C-alpha cells in the first residue's frame, strides 16, 4: 500500500469513528441533562429533528440516539407530562380503619379525593417515600411481599 492510500484509509477510519461517536450521543441527553428521568410528555421537536439527522447519516447511531433519549426521558418537553404531582405539605392525611388497607380501598380513596382513577399495580404509577425526592415505581418502594399483599400482584423472581 502506498503512503497516499494508507493516509486516505486512516482519514476514512477516523471520520467514520467520529461520525459514529457523534451519532451515538443522544442530542436530548447532551442538550438537556436536567430532563433525565421524565416518563411521559410531549416530544421536543428540536431534539427529535436532531436525533433524526443521525438517521440520515447512519441508521444505527440514529436509532441509538432515539433509544437513549426516549429511555432517559430527555426527548420530552418539561412540564408536559400528563400526570400530577402532590405537594406533601398540602396533602390531606386519610386515616383508614384497621383491615381497610387494601388496593381497592386505597384506589377508591384516591379517586374520591383527586377525581383520578388509578391502579396500584400500574407500572406507570410513581410514588416516593416522605424522606426521598426520587419518584419510583411502587414495586421499587415496597418489597415483593408488601407489593403482593397490597396489590394482589406477584412480582417475577428476576427484576
mmCIF file with all atom_site columns, C-alpha atoms in Angstrom, residues 25-83:
data_model
loop_
_atom_site.group_PDB
_atom_site.id
_atom_site.type_symbol
_atom_site.label_atom_id
_atom_site.label_alt_id
_atom_site.label_comp_id
_atom_site.label_asym_id
_atom_site.label_entity_id
_atom_site.label_seq_id
_atom_site.pdbx_PDB_ins_code
_atom_site.Cartn_x
_atom_site.Cartn_y
_atom_site.Cartn_z
_atom_site.occupancy
_atom_site.B_iso_or_equiv
_atom_site.pdbx_formal_charge
_atom_site.auth_seq_id
_atom_site.auth_comp_id
_atom_site.auth_asym_id
_atom_site.auth_atom_id
_atom_site.pdbx_PDB_model_num
ATOM 1  C CA . UNK A 1 25 ? -24.621 10.554 21.554 1.00 0.00 ? 25 UNK A CA 1
ATOM 2  C CA . UNK A 1 26 ? -28.267 11.387 22.092 1.00 0.00 ? 26 UNK A CA 1
ATOM 3  C CA . UNK A 1 27 ? -28.954 15.053 21.497 1.00 0.00 ? 27 UNK A CA 1
ATOM 4  C CA . UNK A 1 28 ? -31.543 15.404 24.262 1.00 0.00 ? 28 UNK A CA 1
ATOM 5  C CA . UNK A 1 29 ? -29.205 13.990 26.889 1.00 0.00 ? 29 UNK A CA 1
ATOM 6  C CA . UNK A 1 30 ? -26.409 16.339 25.832 1.00 0.00 ? 30 UNK A CA 1
ATOM 7  C CA . UNK A 1 31 ? -28.512 19.491 25.427 1.00 0.00 ? 31 UNK A CA 1
ATOM 8  C CA . UNK A 1 32 ? -30.932 18.974 28.312 1.00 0.00 ? 32 UNK A CA 1
ATOM 9  C CA . UNK A 1 33 ? -29.424 16.739 31.017 1.00 0.00 ? 33 UNK A CA 1
ATOM 10 C CA . UNK A 1 34 ? -31.933 18.107 33.546 1.00 0.00 ? 34 UNK A CA 1
ATOM 11 C CA . UNK A 1 35 ? -34.720 16.348 31.627 1.00 0.00 ? 35 UNK A CA 1
ATOM 12 C CA . UNK A 1 36 ? -33.438 12.875 32.510 1.00 0.00 ? 36 UNK A CA 1
ATOM 13 C CA . UNK A 1 37 ? -35.966 10.786 34.380 1.00 0.00 ? 37 UNK A CA 1
ATOM 14 C CA . UNK A 1 38 ? -39.113 12.135 32.725 1.00 0.00 ? 38 UNK A CA 1
ATOM 15 C CA . UNK A 1 39 ? -41.560 9.368  31.978 1.00 0.00 ? 39 UNK A CA 1
ATOM 16 C CA . UNK A 1 40 ? -44.043 10.991 29.622 1.00 0.00 ? 40 UNK A CA 1
ATOM 17 C CA . UNK A 1 41 ? -44.912 14.196 27.861 1.00 0.00 ? 41 UNK A CA 1
ATOM 18 C CA . UNK A 1 42 ? -44.878 15.951 24.526 1.00 0.00 ? 42 UNK A CA 1
ATOM 19 C CA . UNK A 1 43 ? -41.856 15.271 22.348 1.00 0.00 ? 43 UNK A CA 1
ATOM 20 C CA . UNK A 1 44 ? -39.495 18.199 21.862 1.00 0.00 ? 44 UNK A CA 1
ATOM 21 C CA . UNK A 1 45 ? -39.410 18.719 18.067 1.00 0.00 ? 45 UNK A CA 1
ATOM 22 C CA . UNK A 1 46 ? -35.877 20.169 18.133 1.00 0.00 ? 46 UNK A CA 1
ATOM 23 C CA . UNK A 1 47 ? -34.450 17.099 19.868 1.00 0.00 ? 47 UNK A CA 1
ATOM 24 C CA . UNK A 1 48 ? -36.423 14.765 17.595 1.00 0.00 ? 48 UNK A CA 1
ATOM 25 C CA . UNK A 1 49 ? -35.069 16.520 14.474 1.00 0.00 ? 49 UNK A CA 1
ATOM 26 C CA . UNK A 1 50 ? -31.501 16.399 15.781 1.00 0.00 ? 50 UNK A CA 1
ATOM 27 C CA . UNK A 1 51 ? -31.871 12.675 16.544 1.00 0.00 ? 51 UNK A CA 1
ATOM 28 C CA . UNK A 1 52 ? -33.380 12.162 13.078 1.00 0.00 ? 52 UNK A CA 1
ATOM 29 C CA . UNK A 1 53 ? -30.314 13.756 11.478 1.00 0.00 ? 53 UNK A CA 1
ATOM 30 C CA . UNK A 1 54 ? -28.401 10.790 12.871 1.00 0.00 ? 54 UNK A CA 1
ATOM 31 C CA . UNK A 1 55 ? -30.738 8.541  10.873 1.00 0.00 ? 55 UNK A CA 1
ATOM 32 C CA . UNK A 1 56 ? -29.812 10.387 7.684  1.00 0.00 ? 56 UNK A CA 1
ATOM 33 C CA . UNK A 1 57 ? -26.115 9.726  8.088  1.00 0.00 ? 57 UNK A CA 1
ATOM 34 C CA . UNK A 1 58 ? -26.056 6.332  9.731  1.00 0.00 ? 58 UNK A CA 1
ATOM 35 C CA . UNK A 1 59 ? -29.071 4.226  10.694 1.00 0.00 ? 59 UNK A CA 1
ATOM 36 C CA . UNK A 1 60 ? -27.609 2.598  13.814 1.00 0.00 ? 60 UNK A CA 1
ATOM 37 C CA . UNK A 1 61 ? -26.398 5.793  15.565 1.00 0.00 ? 61 UNK A CA 1
ATOM 38 C CA . UNK A 1 62 ? -29.730 7.499  14.819 1.00 0.00 ? 62 UNK A CA 1
ATOM 39 C CA . UNK A 1 63 ? -31.699 4.623  16.290 1.00 0.00 ? 63 UNK A CA 1
ATOM 40 C CA . UNK A 1 64 ? -29.395 4.592  19.319 1.00 0.00 ? 64 UNK A CA 1
ATOM 41 C CA . UNK A 1 65 ? -29.874 8.347  19.781 1.00 0.00 ? 65 UNK A CA 1
ATOM 42 C CA . UNK A 1 66 ? -33.665 7.951  19.757 1.00 0.00 ? 66 UNK A CA 1
ATOM 43 C CA . UNK A 1 67 ? -33.475 4.954  22.097 1.00 0.00 ? 67 UNK A CA 1
ATOM 44 C CA . UNK A 1 68 ? -31.284 6.816  24.600 1.00 0.00 ? 68 UNK A CA 1
ATOM 45 C CA . UNK A 1 69 ? -33.438 9.958  24.517 1.00 0.00 ? 69 UNK A CA 1
ATOM 46 C CA . UNK A 1 70 ? -36.675 8.008  24.949 1.00 0.00 ? 70 UNK A CA 1
ATOM 47 C CA . UNK A 1 71 ? -35.109 5.745  27.572 1.00 0.00 ? 71 UNK A CA 1
ATOM 48 C CA . UNK A 1 72 ? -33.855 8.636  29.676 1.00 0.00 ? 72 UNK A CA 1
ATOM 49 C CA . UNK A 1 73 ? -36.872 10.866 29.006 1.00 0.00 ? 73 UNK A CA 1
ATOM 50 C CA . UNK A 1 74 ? -34.689 13.685 27.689 1.00 0.00 ? 74 UNK A CA 1
ATOM 51 C CA . UNK A 1 75 ? -36.727 13.903 24.474 1.00 0.00 ? 75 UNK A CA 1
ATOM 52 C CA . UNK A 1 76 ? -39.845 15.096 26.341 1.00 0.00 ? 76 UNK A CA 1
ATOM 53 C CA . UNK A 1 77 ? -40.611 18.765 26.931 1.00 0.00 ? 77 UNK A CA 1
ATOM 54 C CA . UNK A 1 78 ? -40.511 19.635 30.627 1.00 0.00 ? 78 UNK A CA 1
ATOM 55 C CA . UNK A 1 79 ? -43.853 20.102 32.334 1.00 0.00 ? 79 UNK A CA 1
ATOM 56 C CA . UNK A 1 80 ? -45.812 18.428 29.537 1.00 0.00 ? 80 UNK A CA 1
ATOM 57 C CA . UNK A 1 81 ? -46.385 15.058 31.180 1.00 0.00 ? 81 UNK A CA 1
ATOM 58 C CA . UNK A 1 82 ? -49.964 14.006 31.705 1.00 0.00 ? 82 UNK A CA 1
ATOM 59 C CA . UNK A 1 83 ? -49.562 13.281 35.379 1.00 0.00 ? 83 UNK A CA 1
#
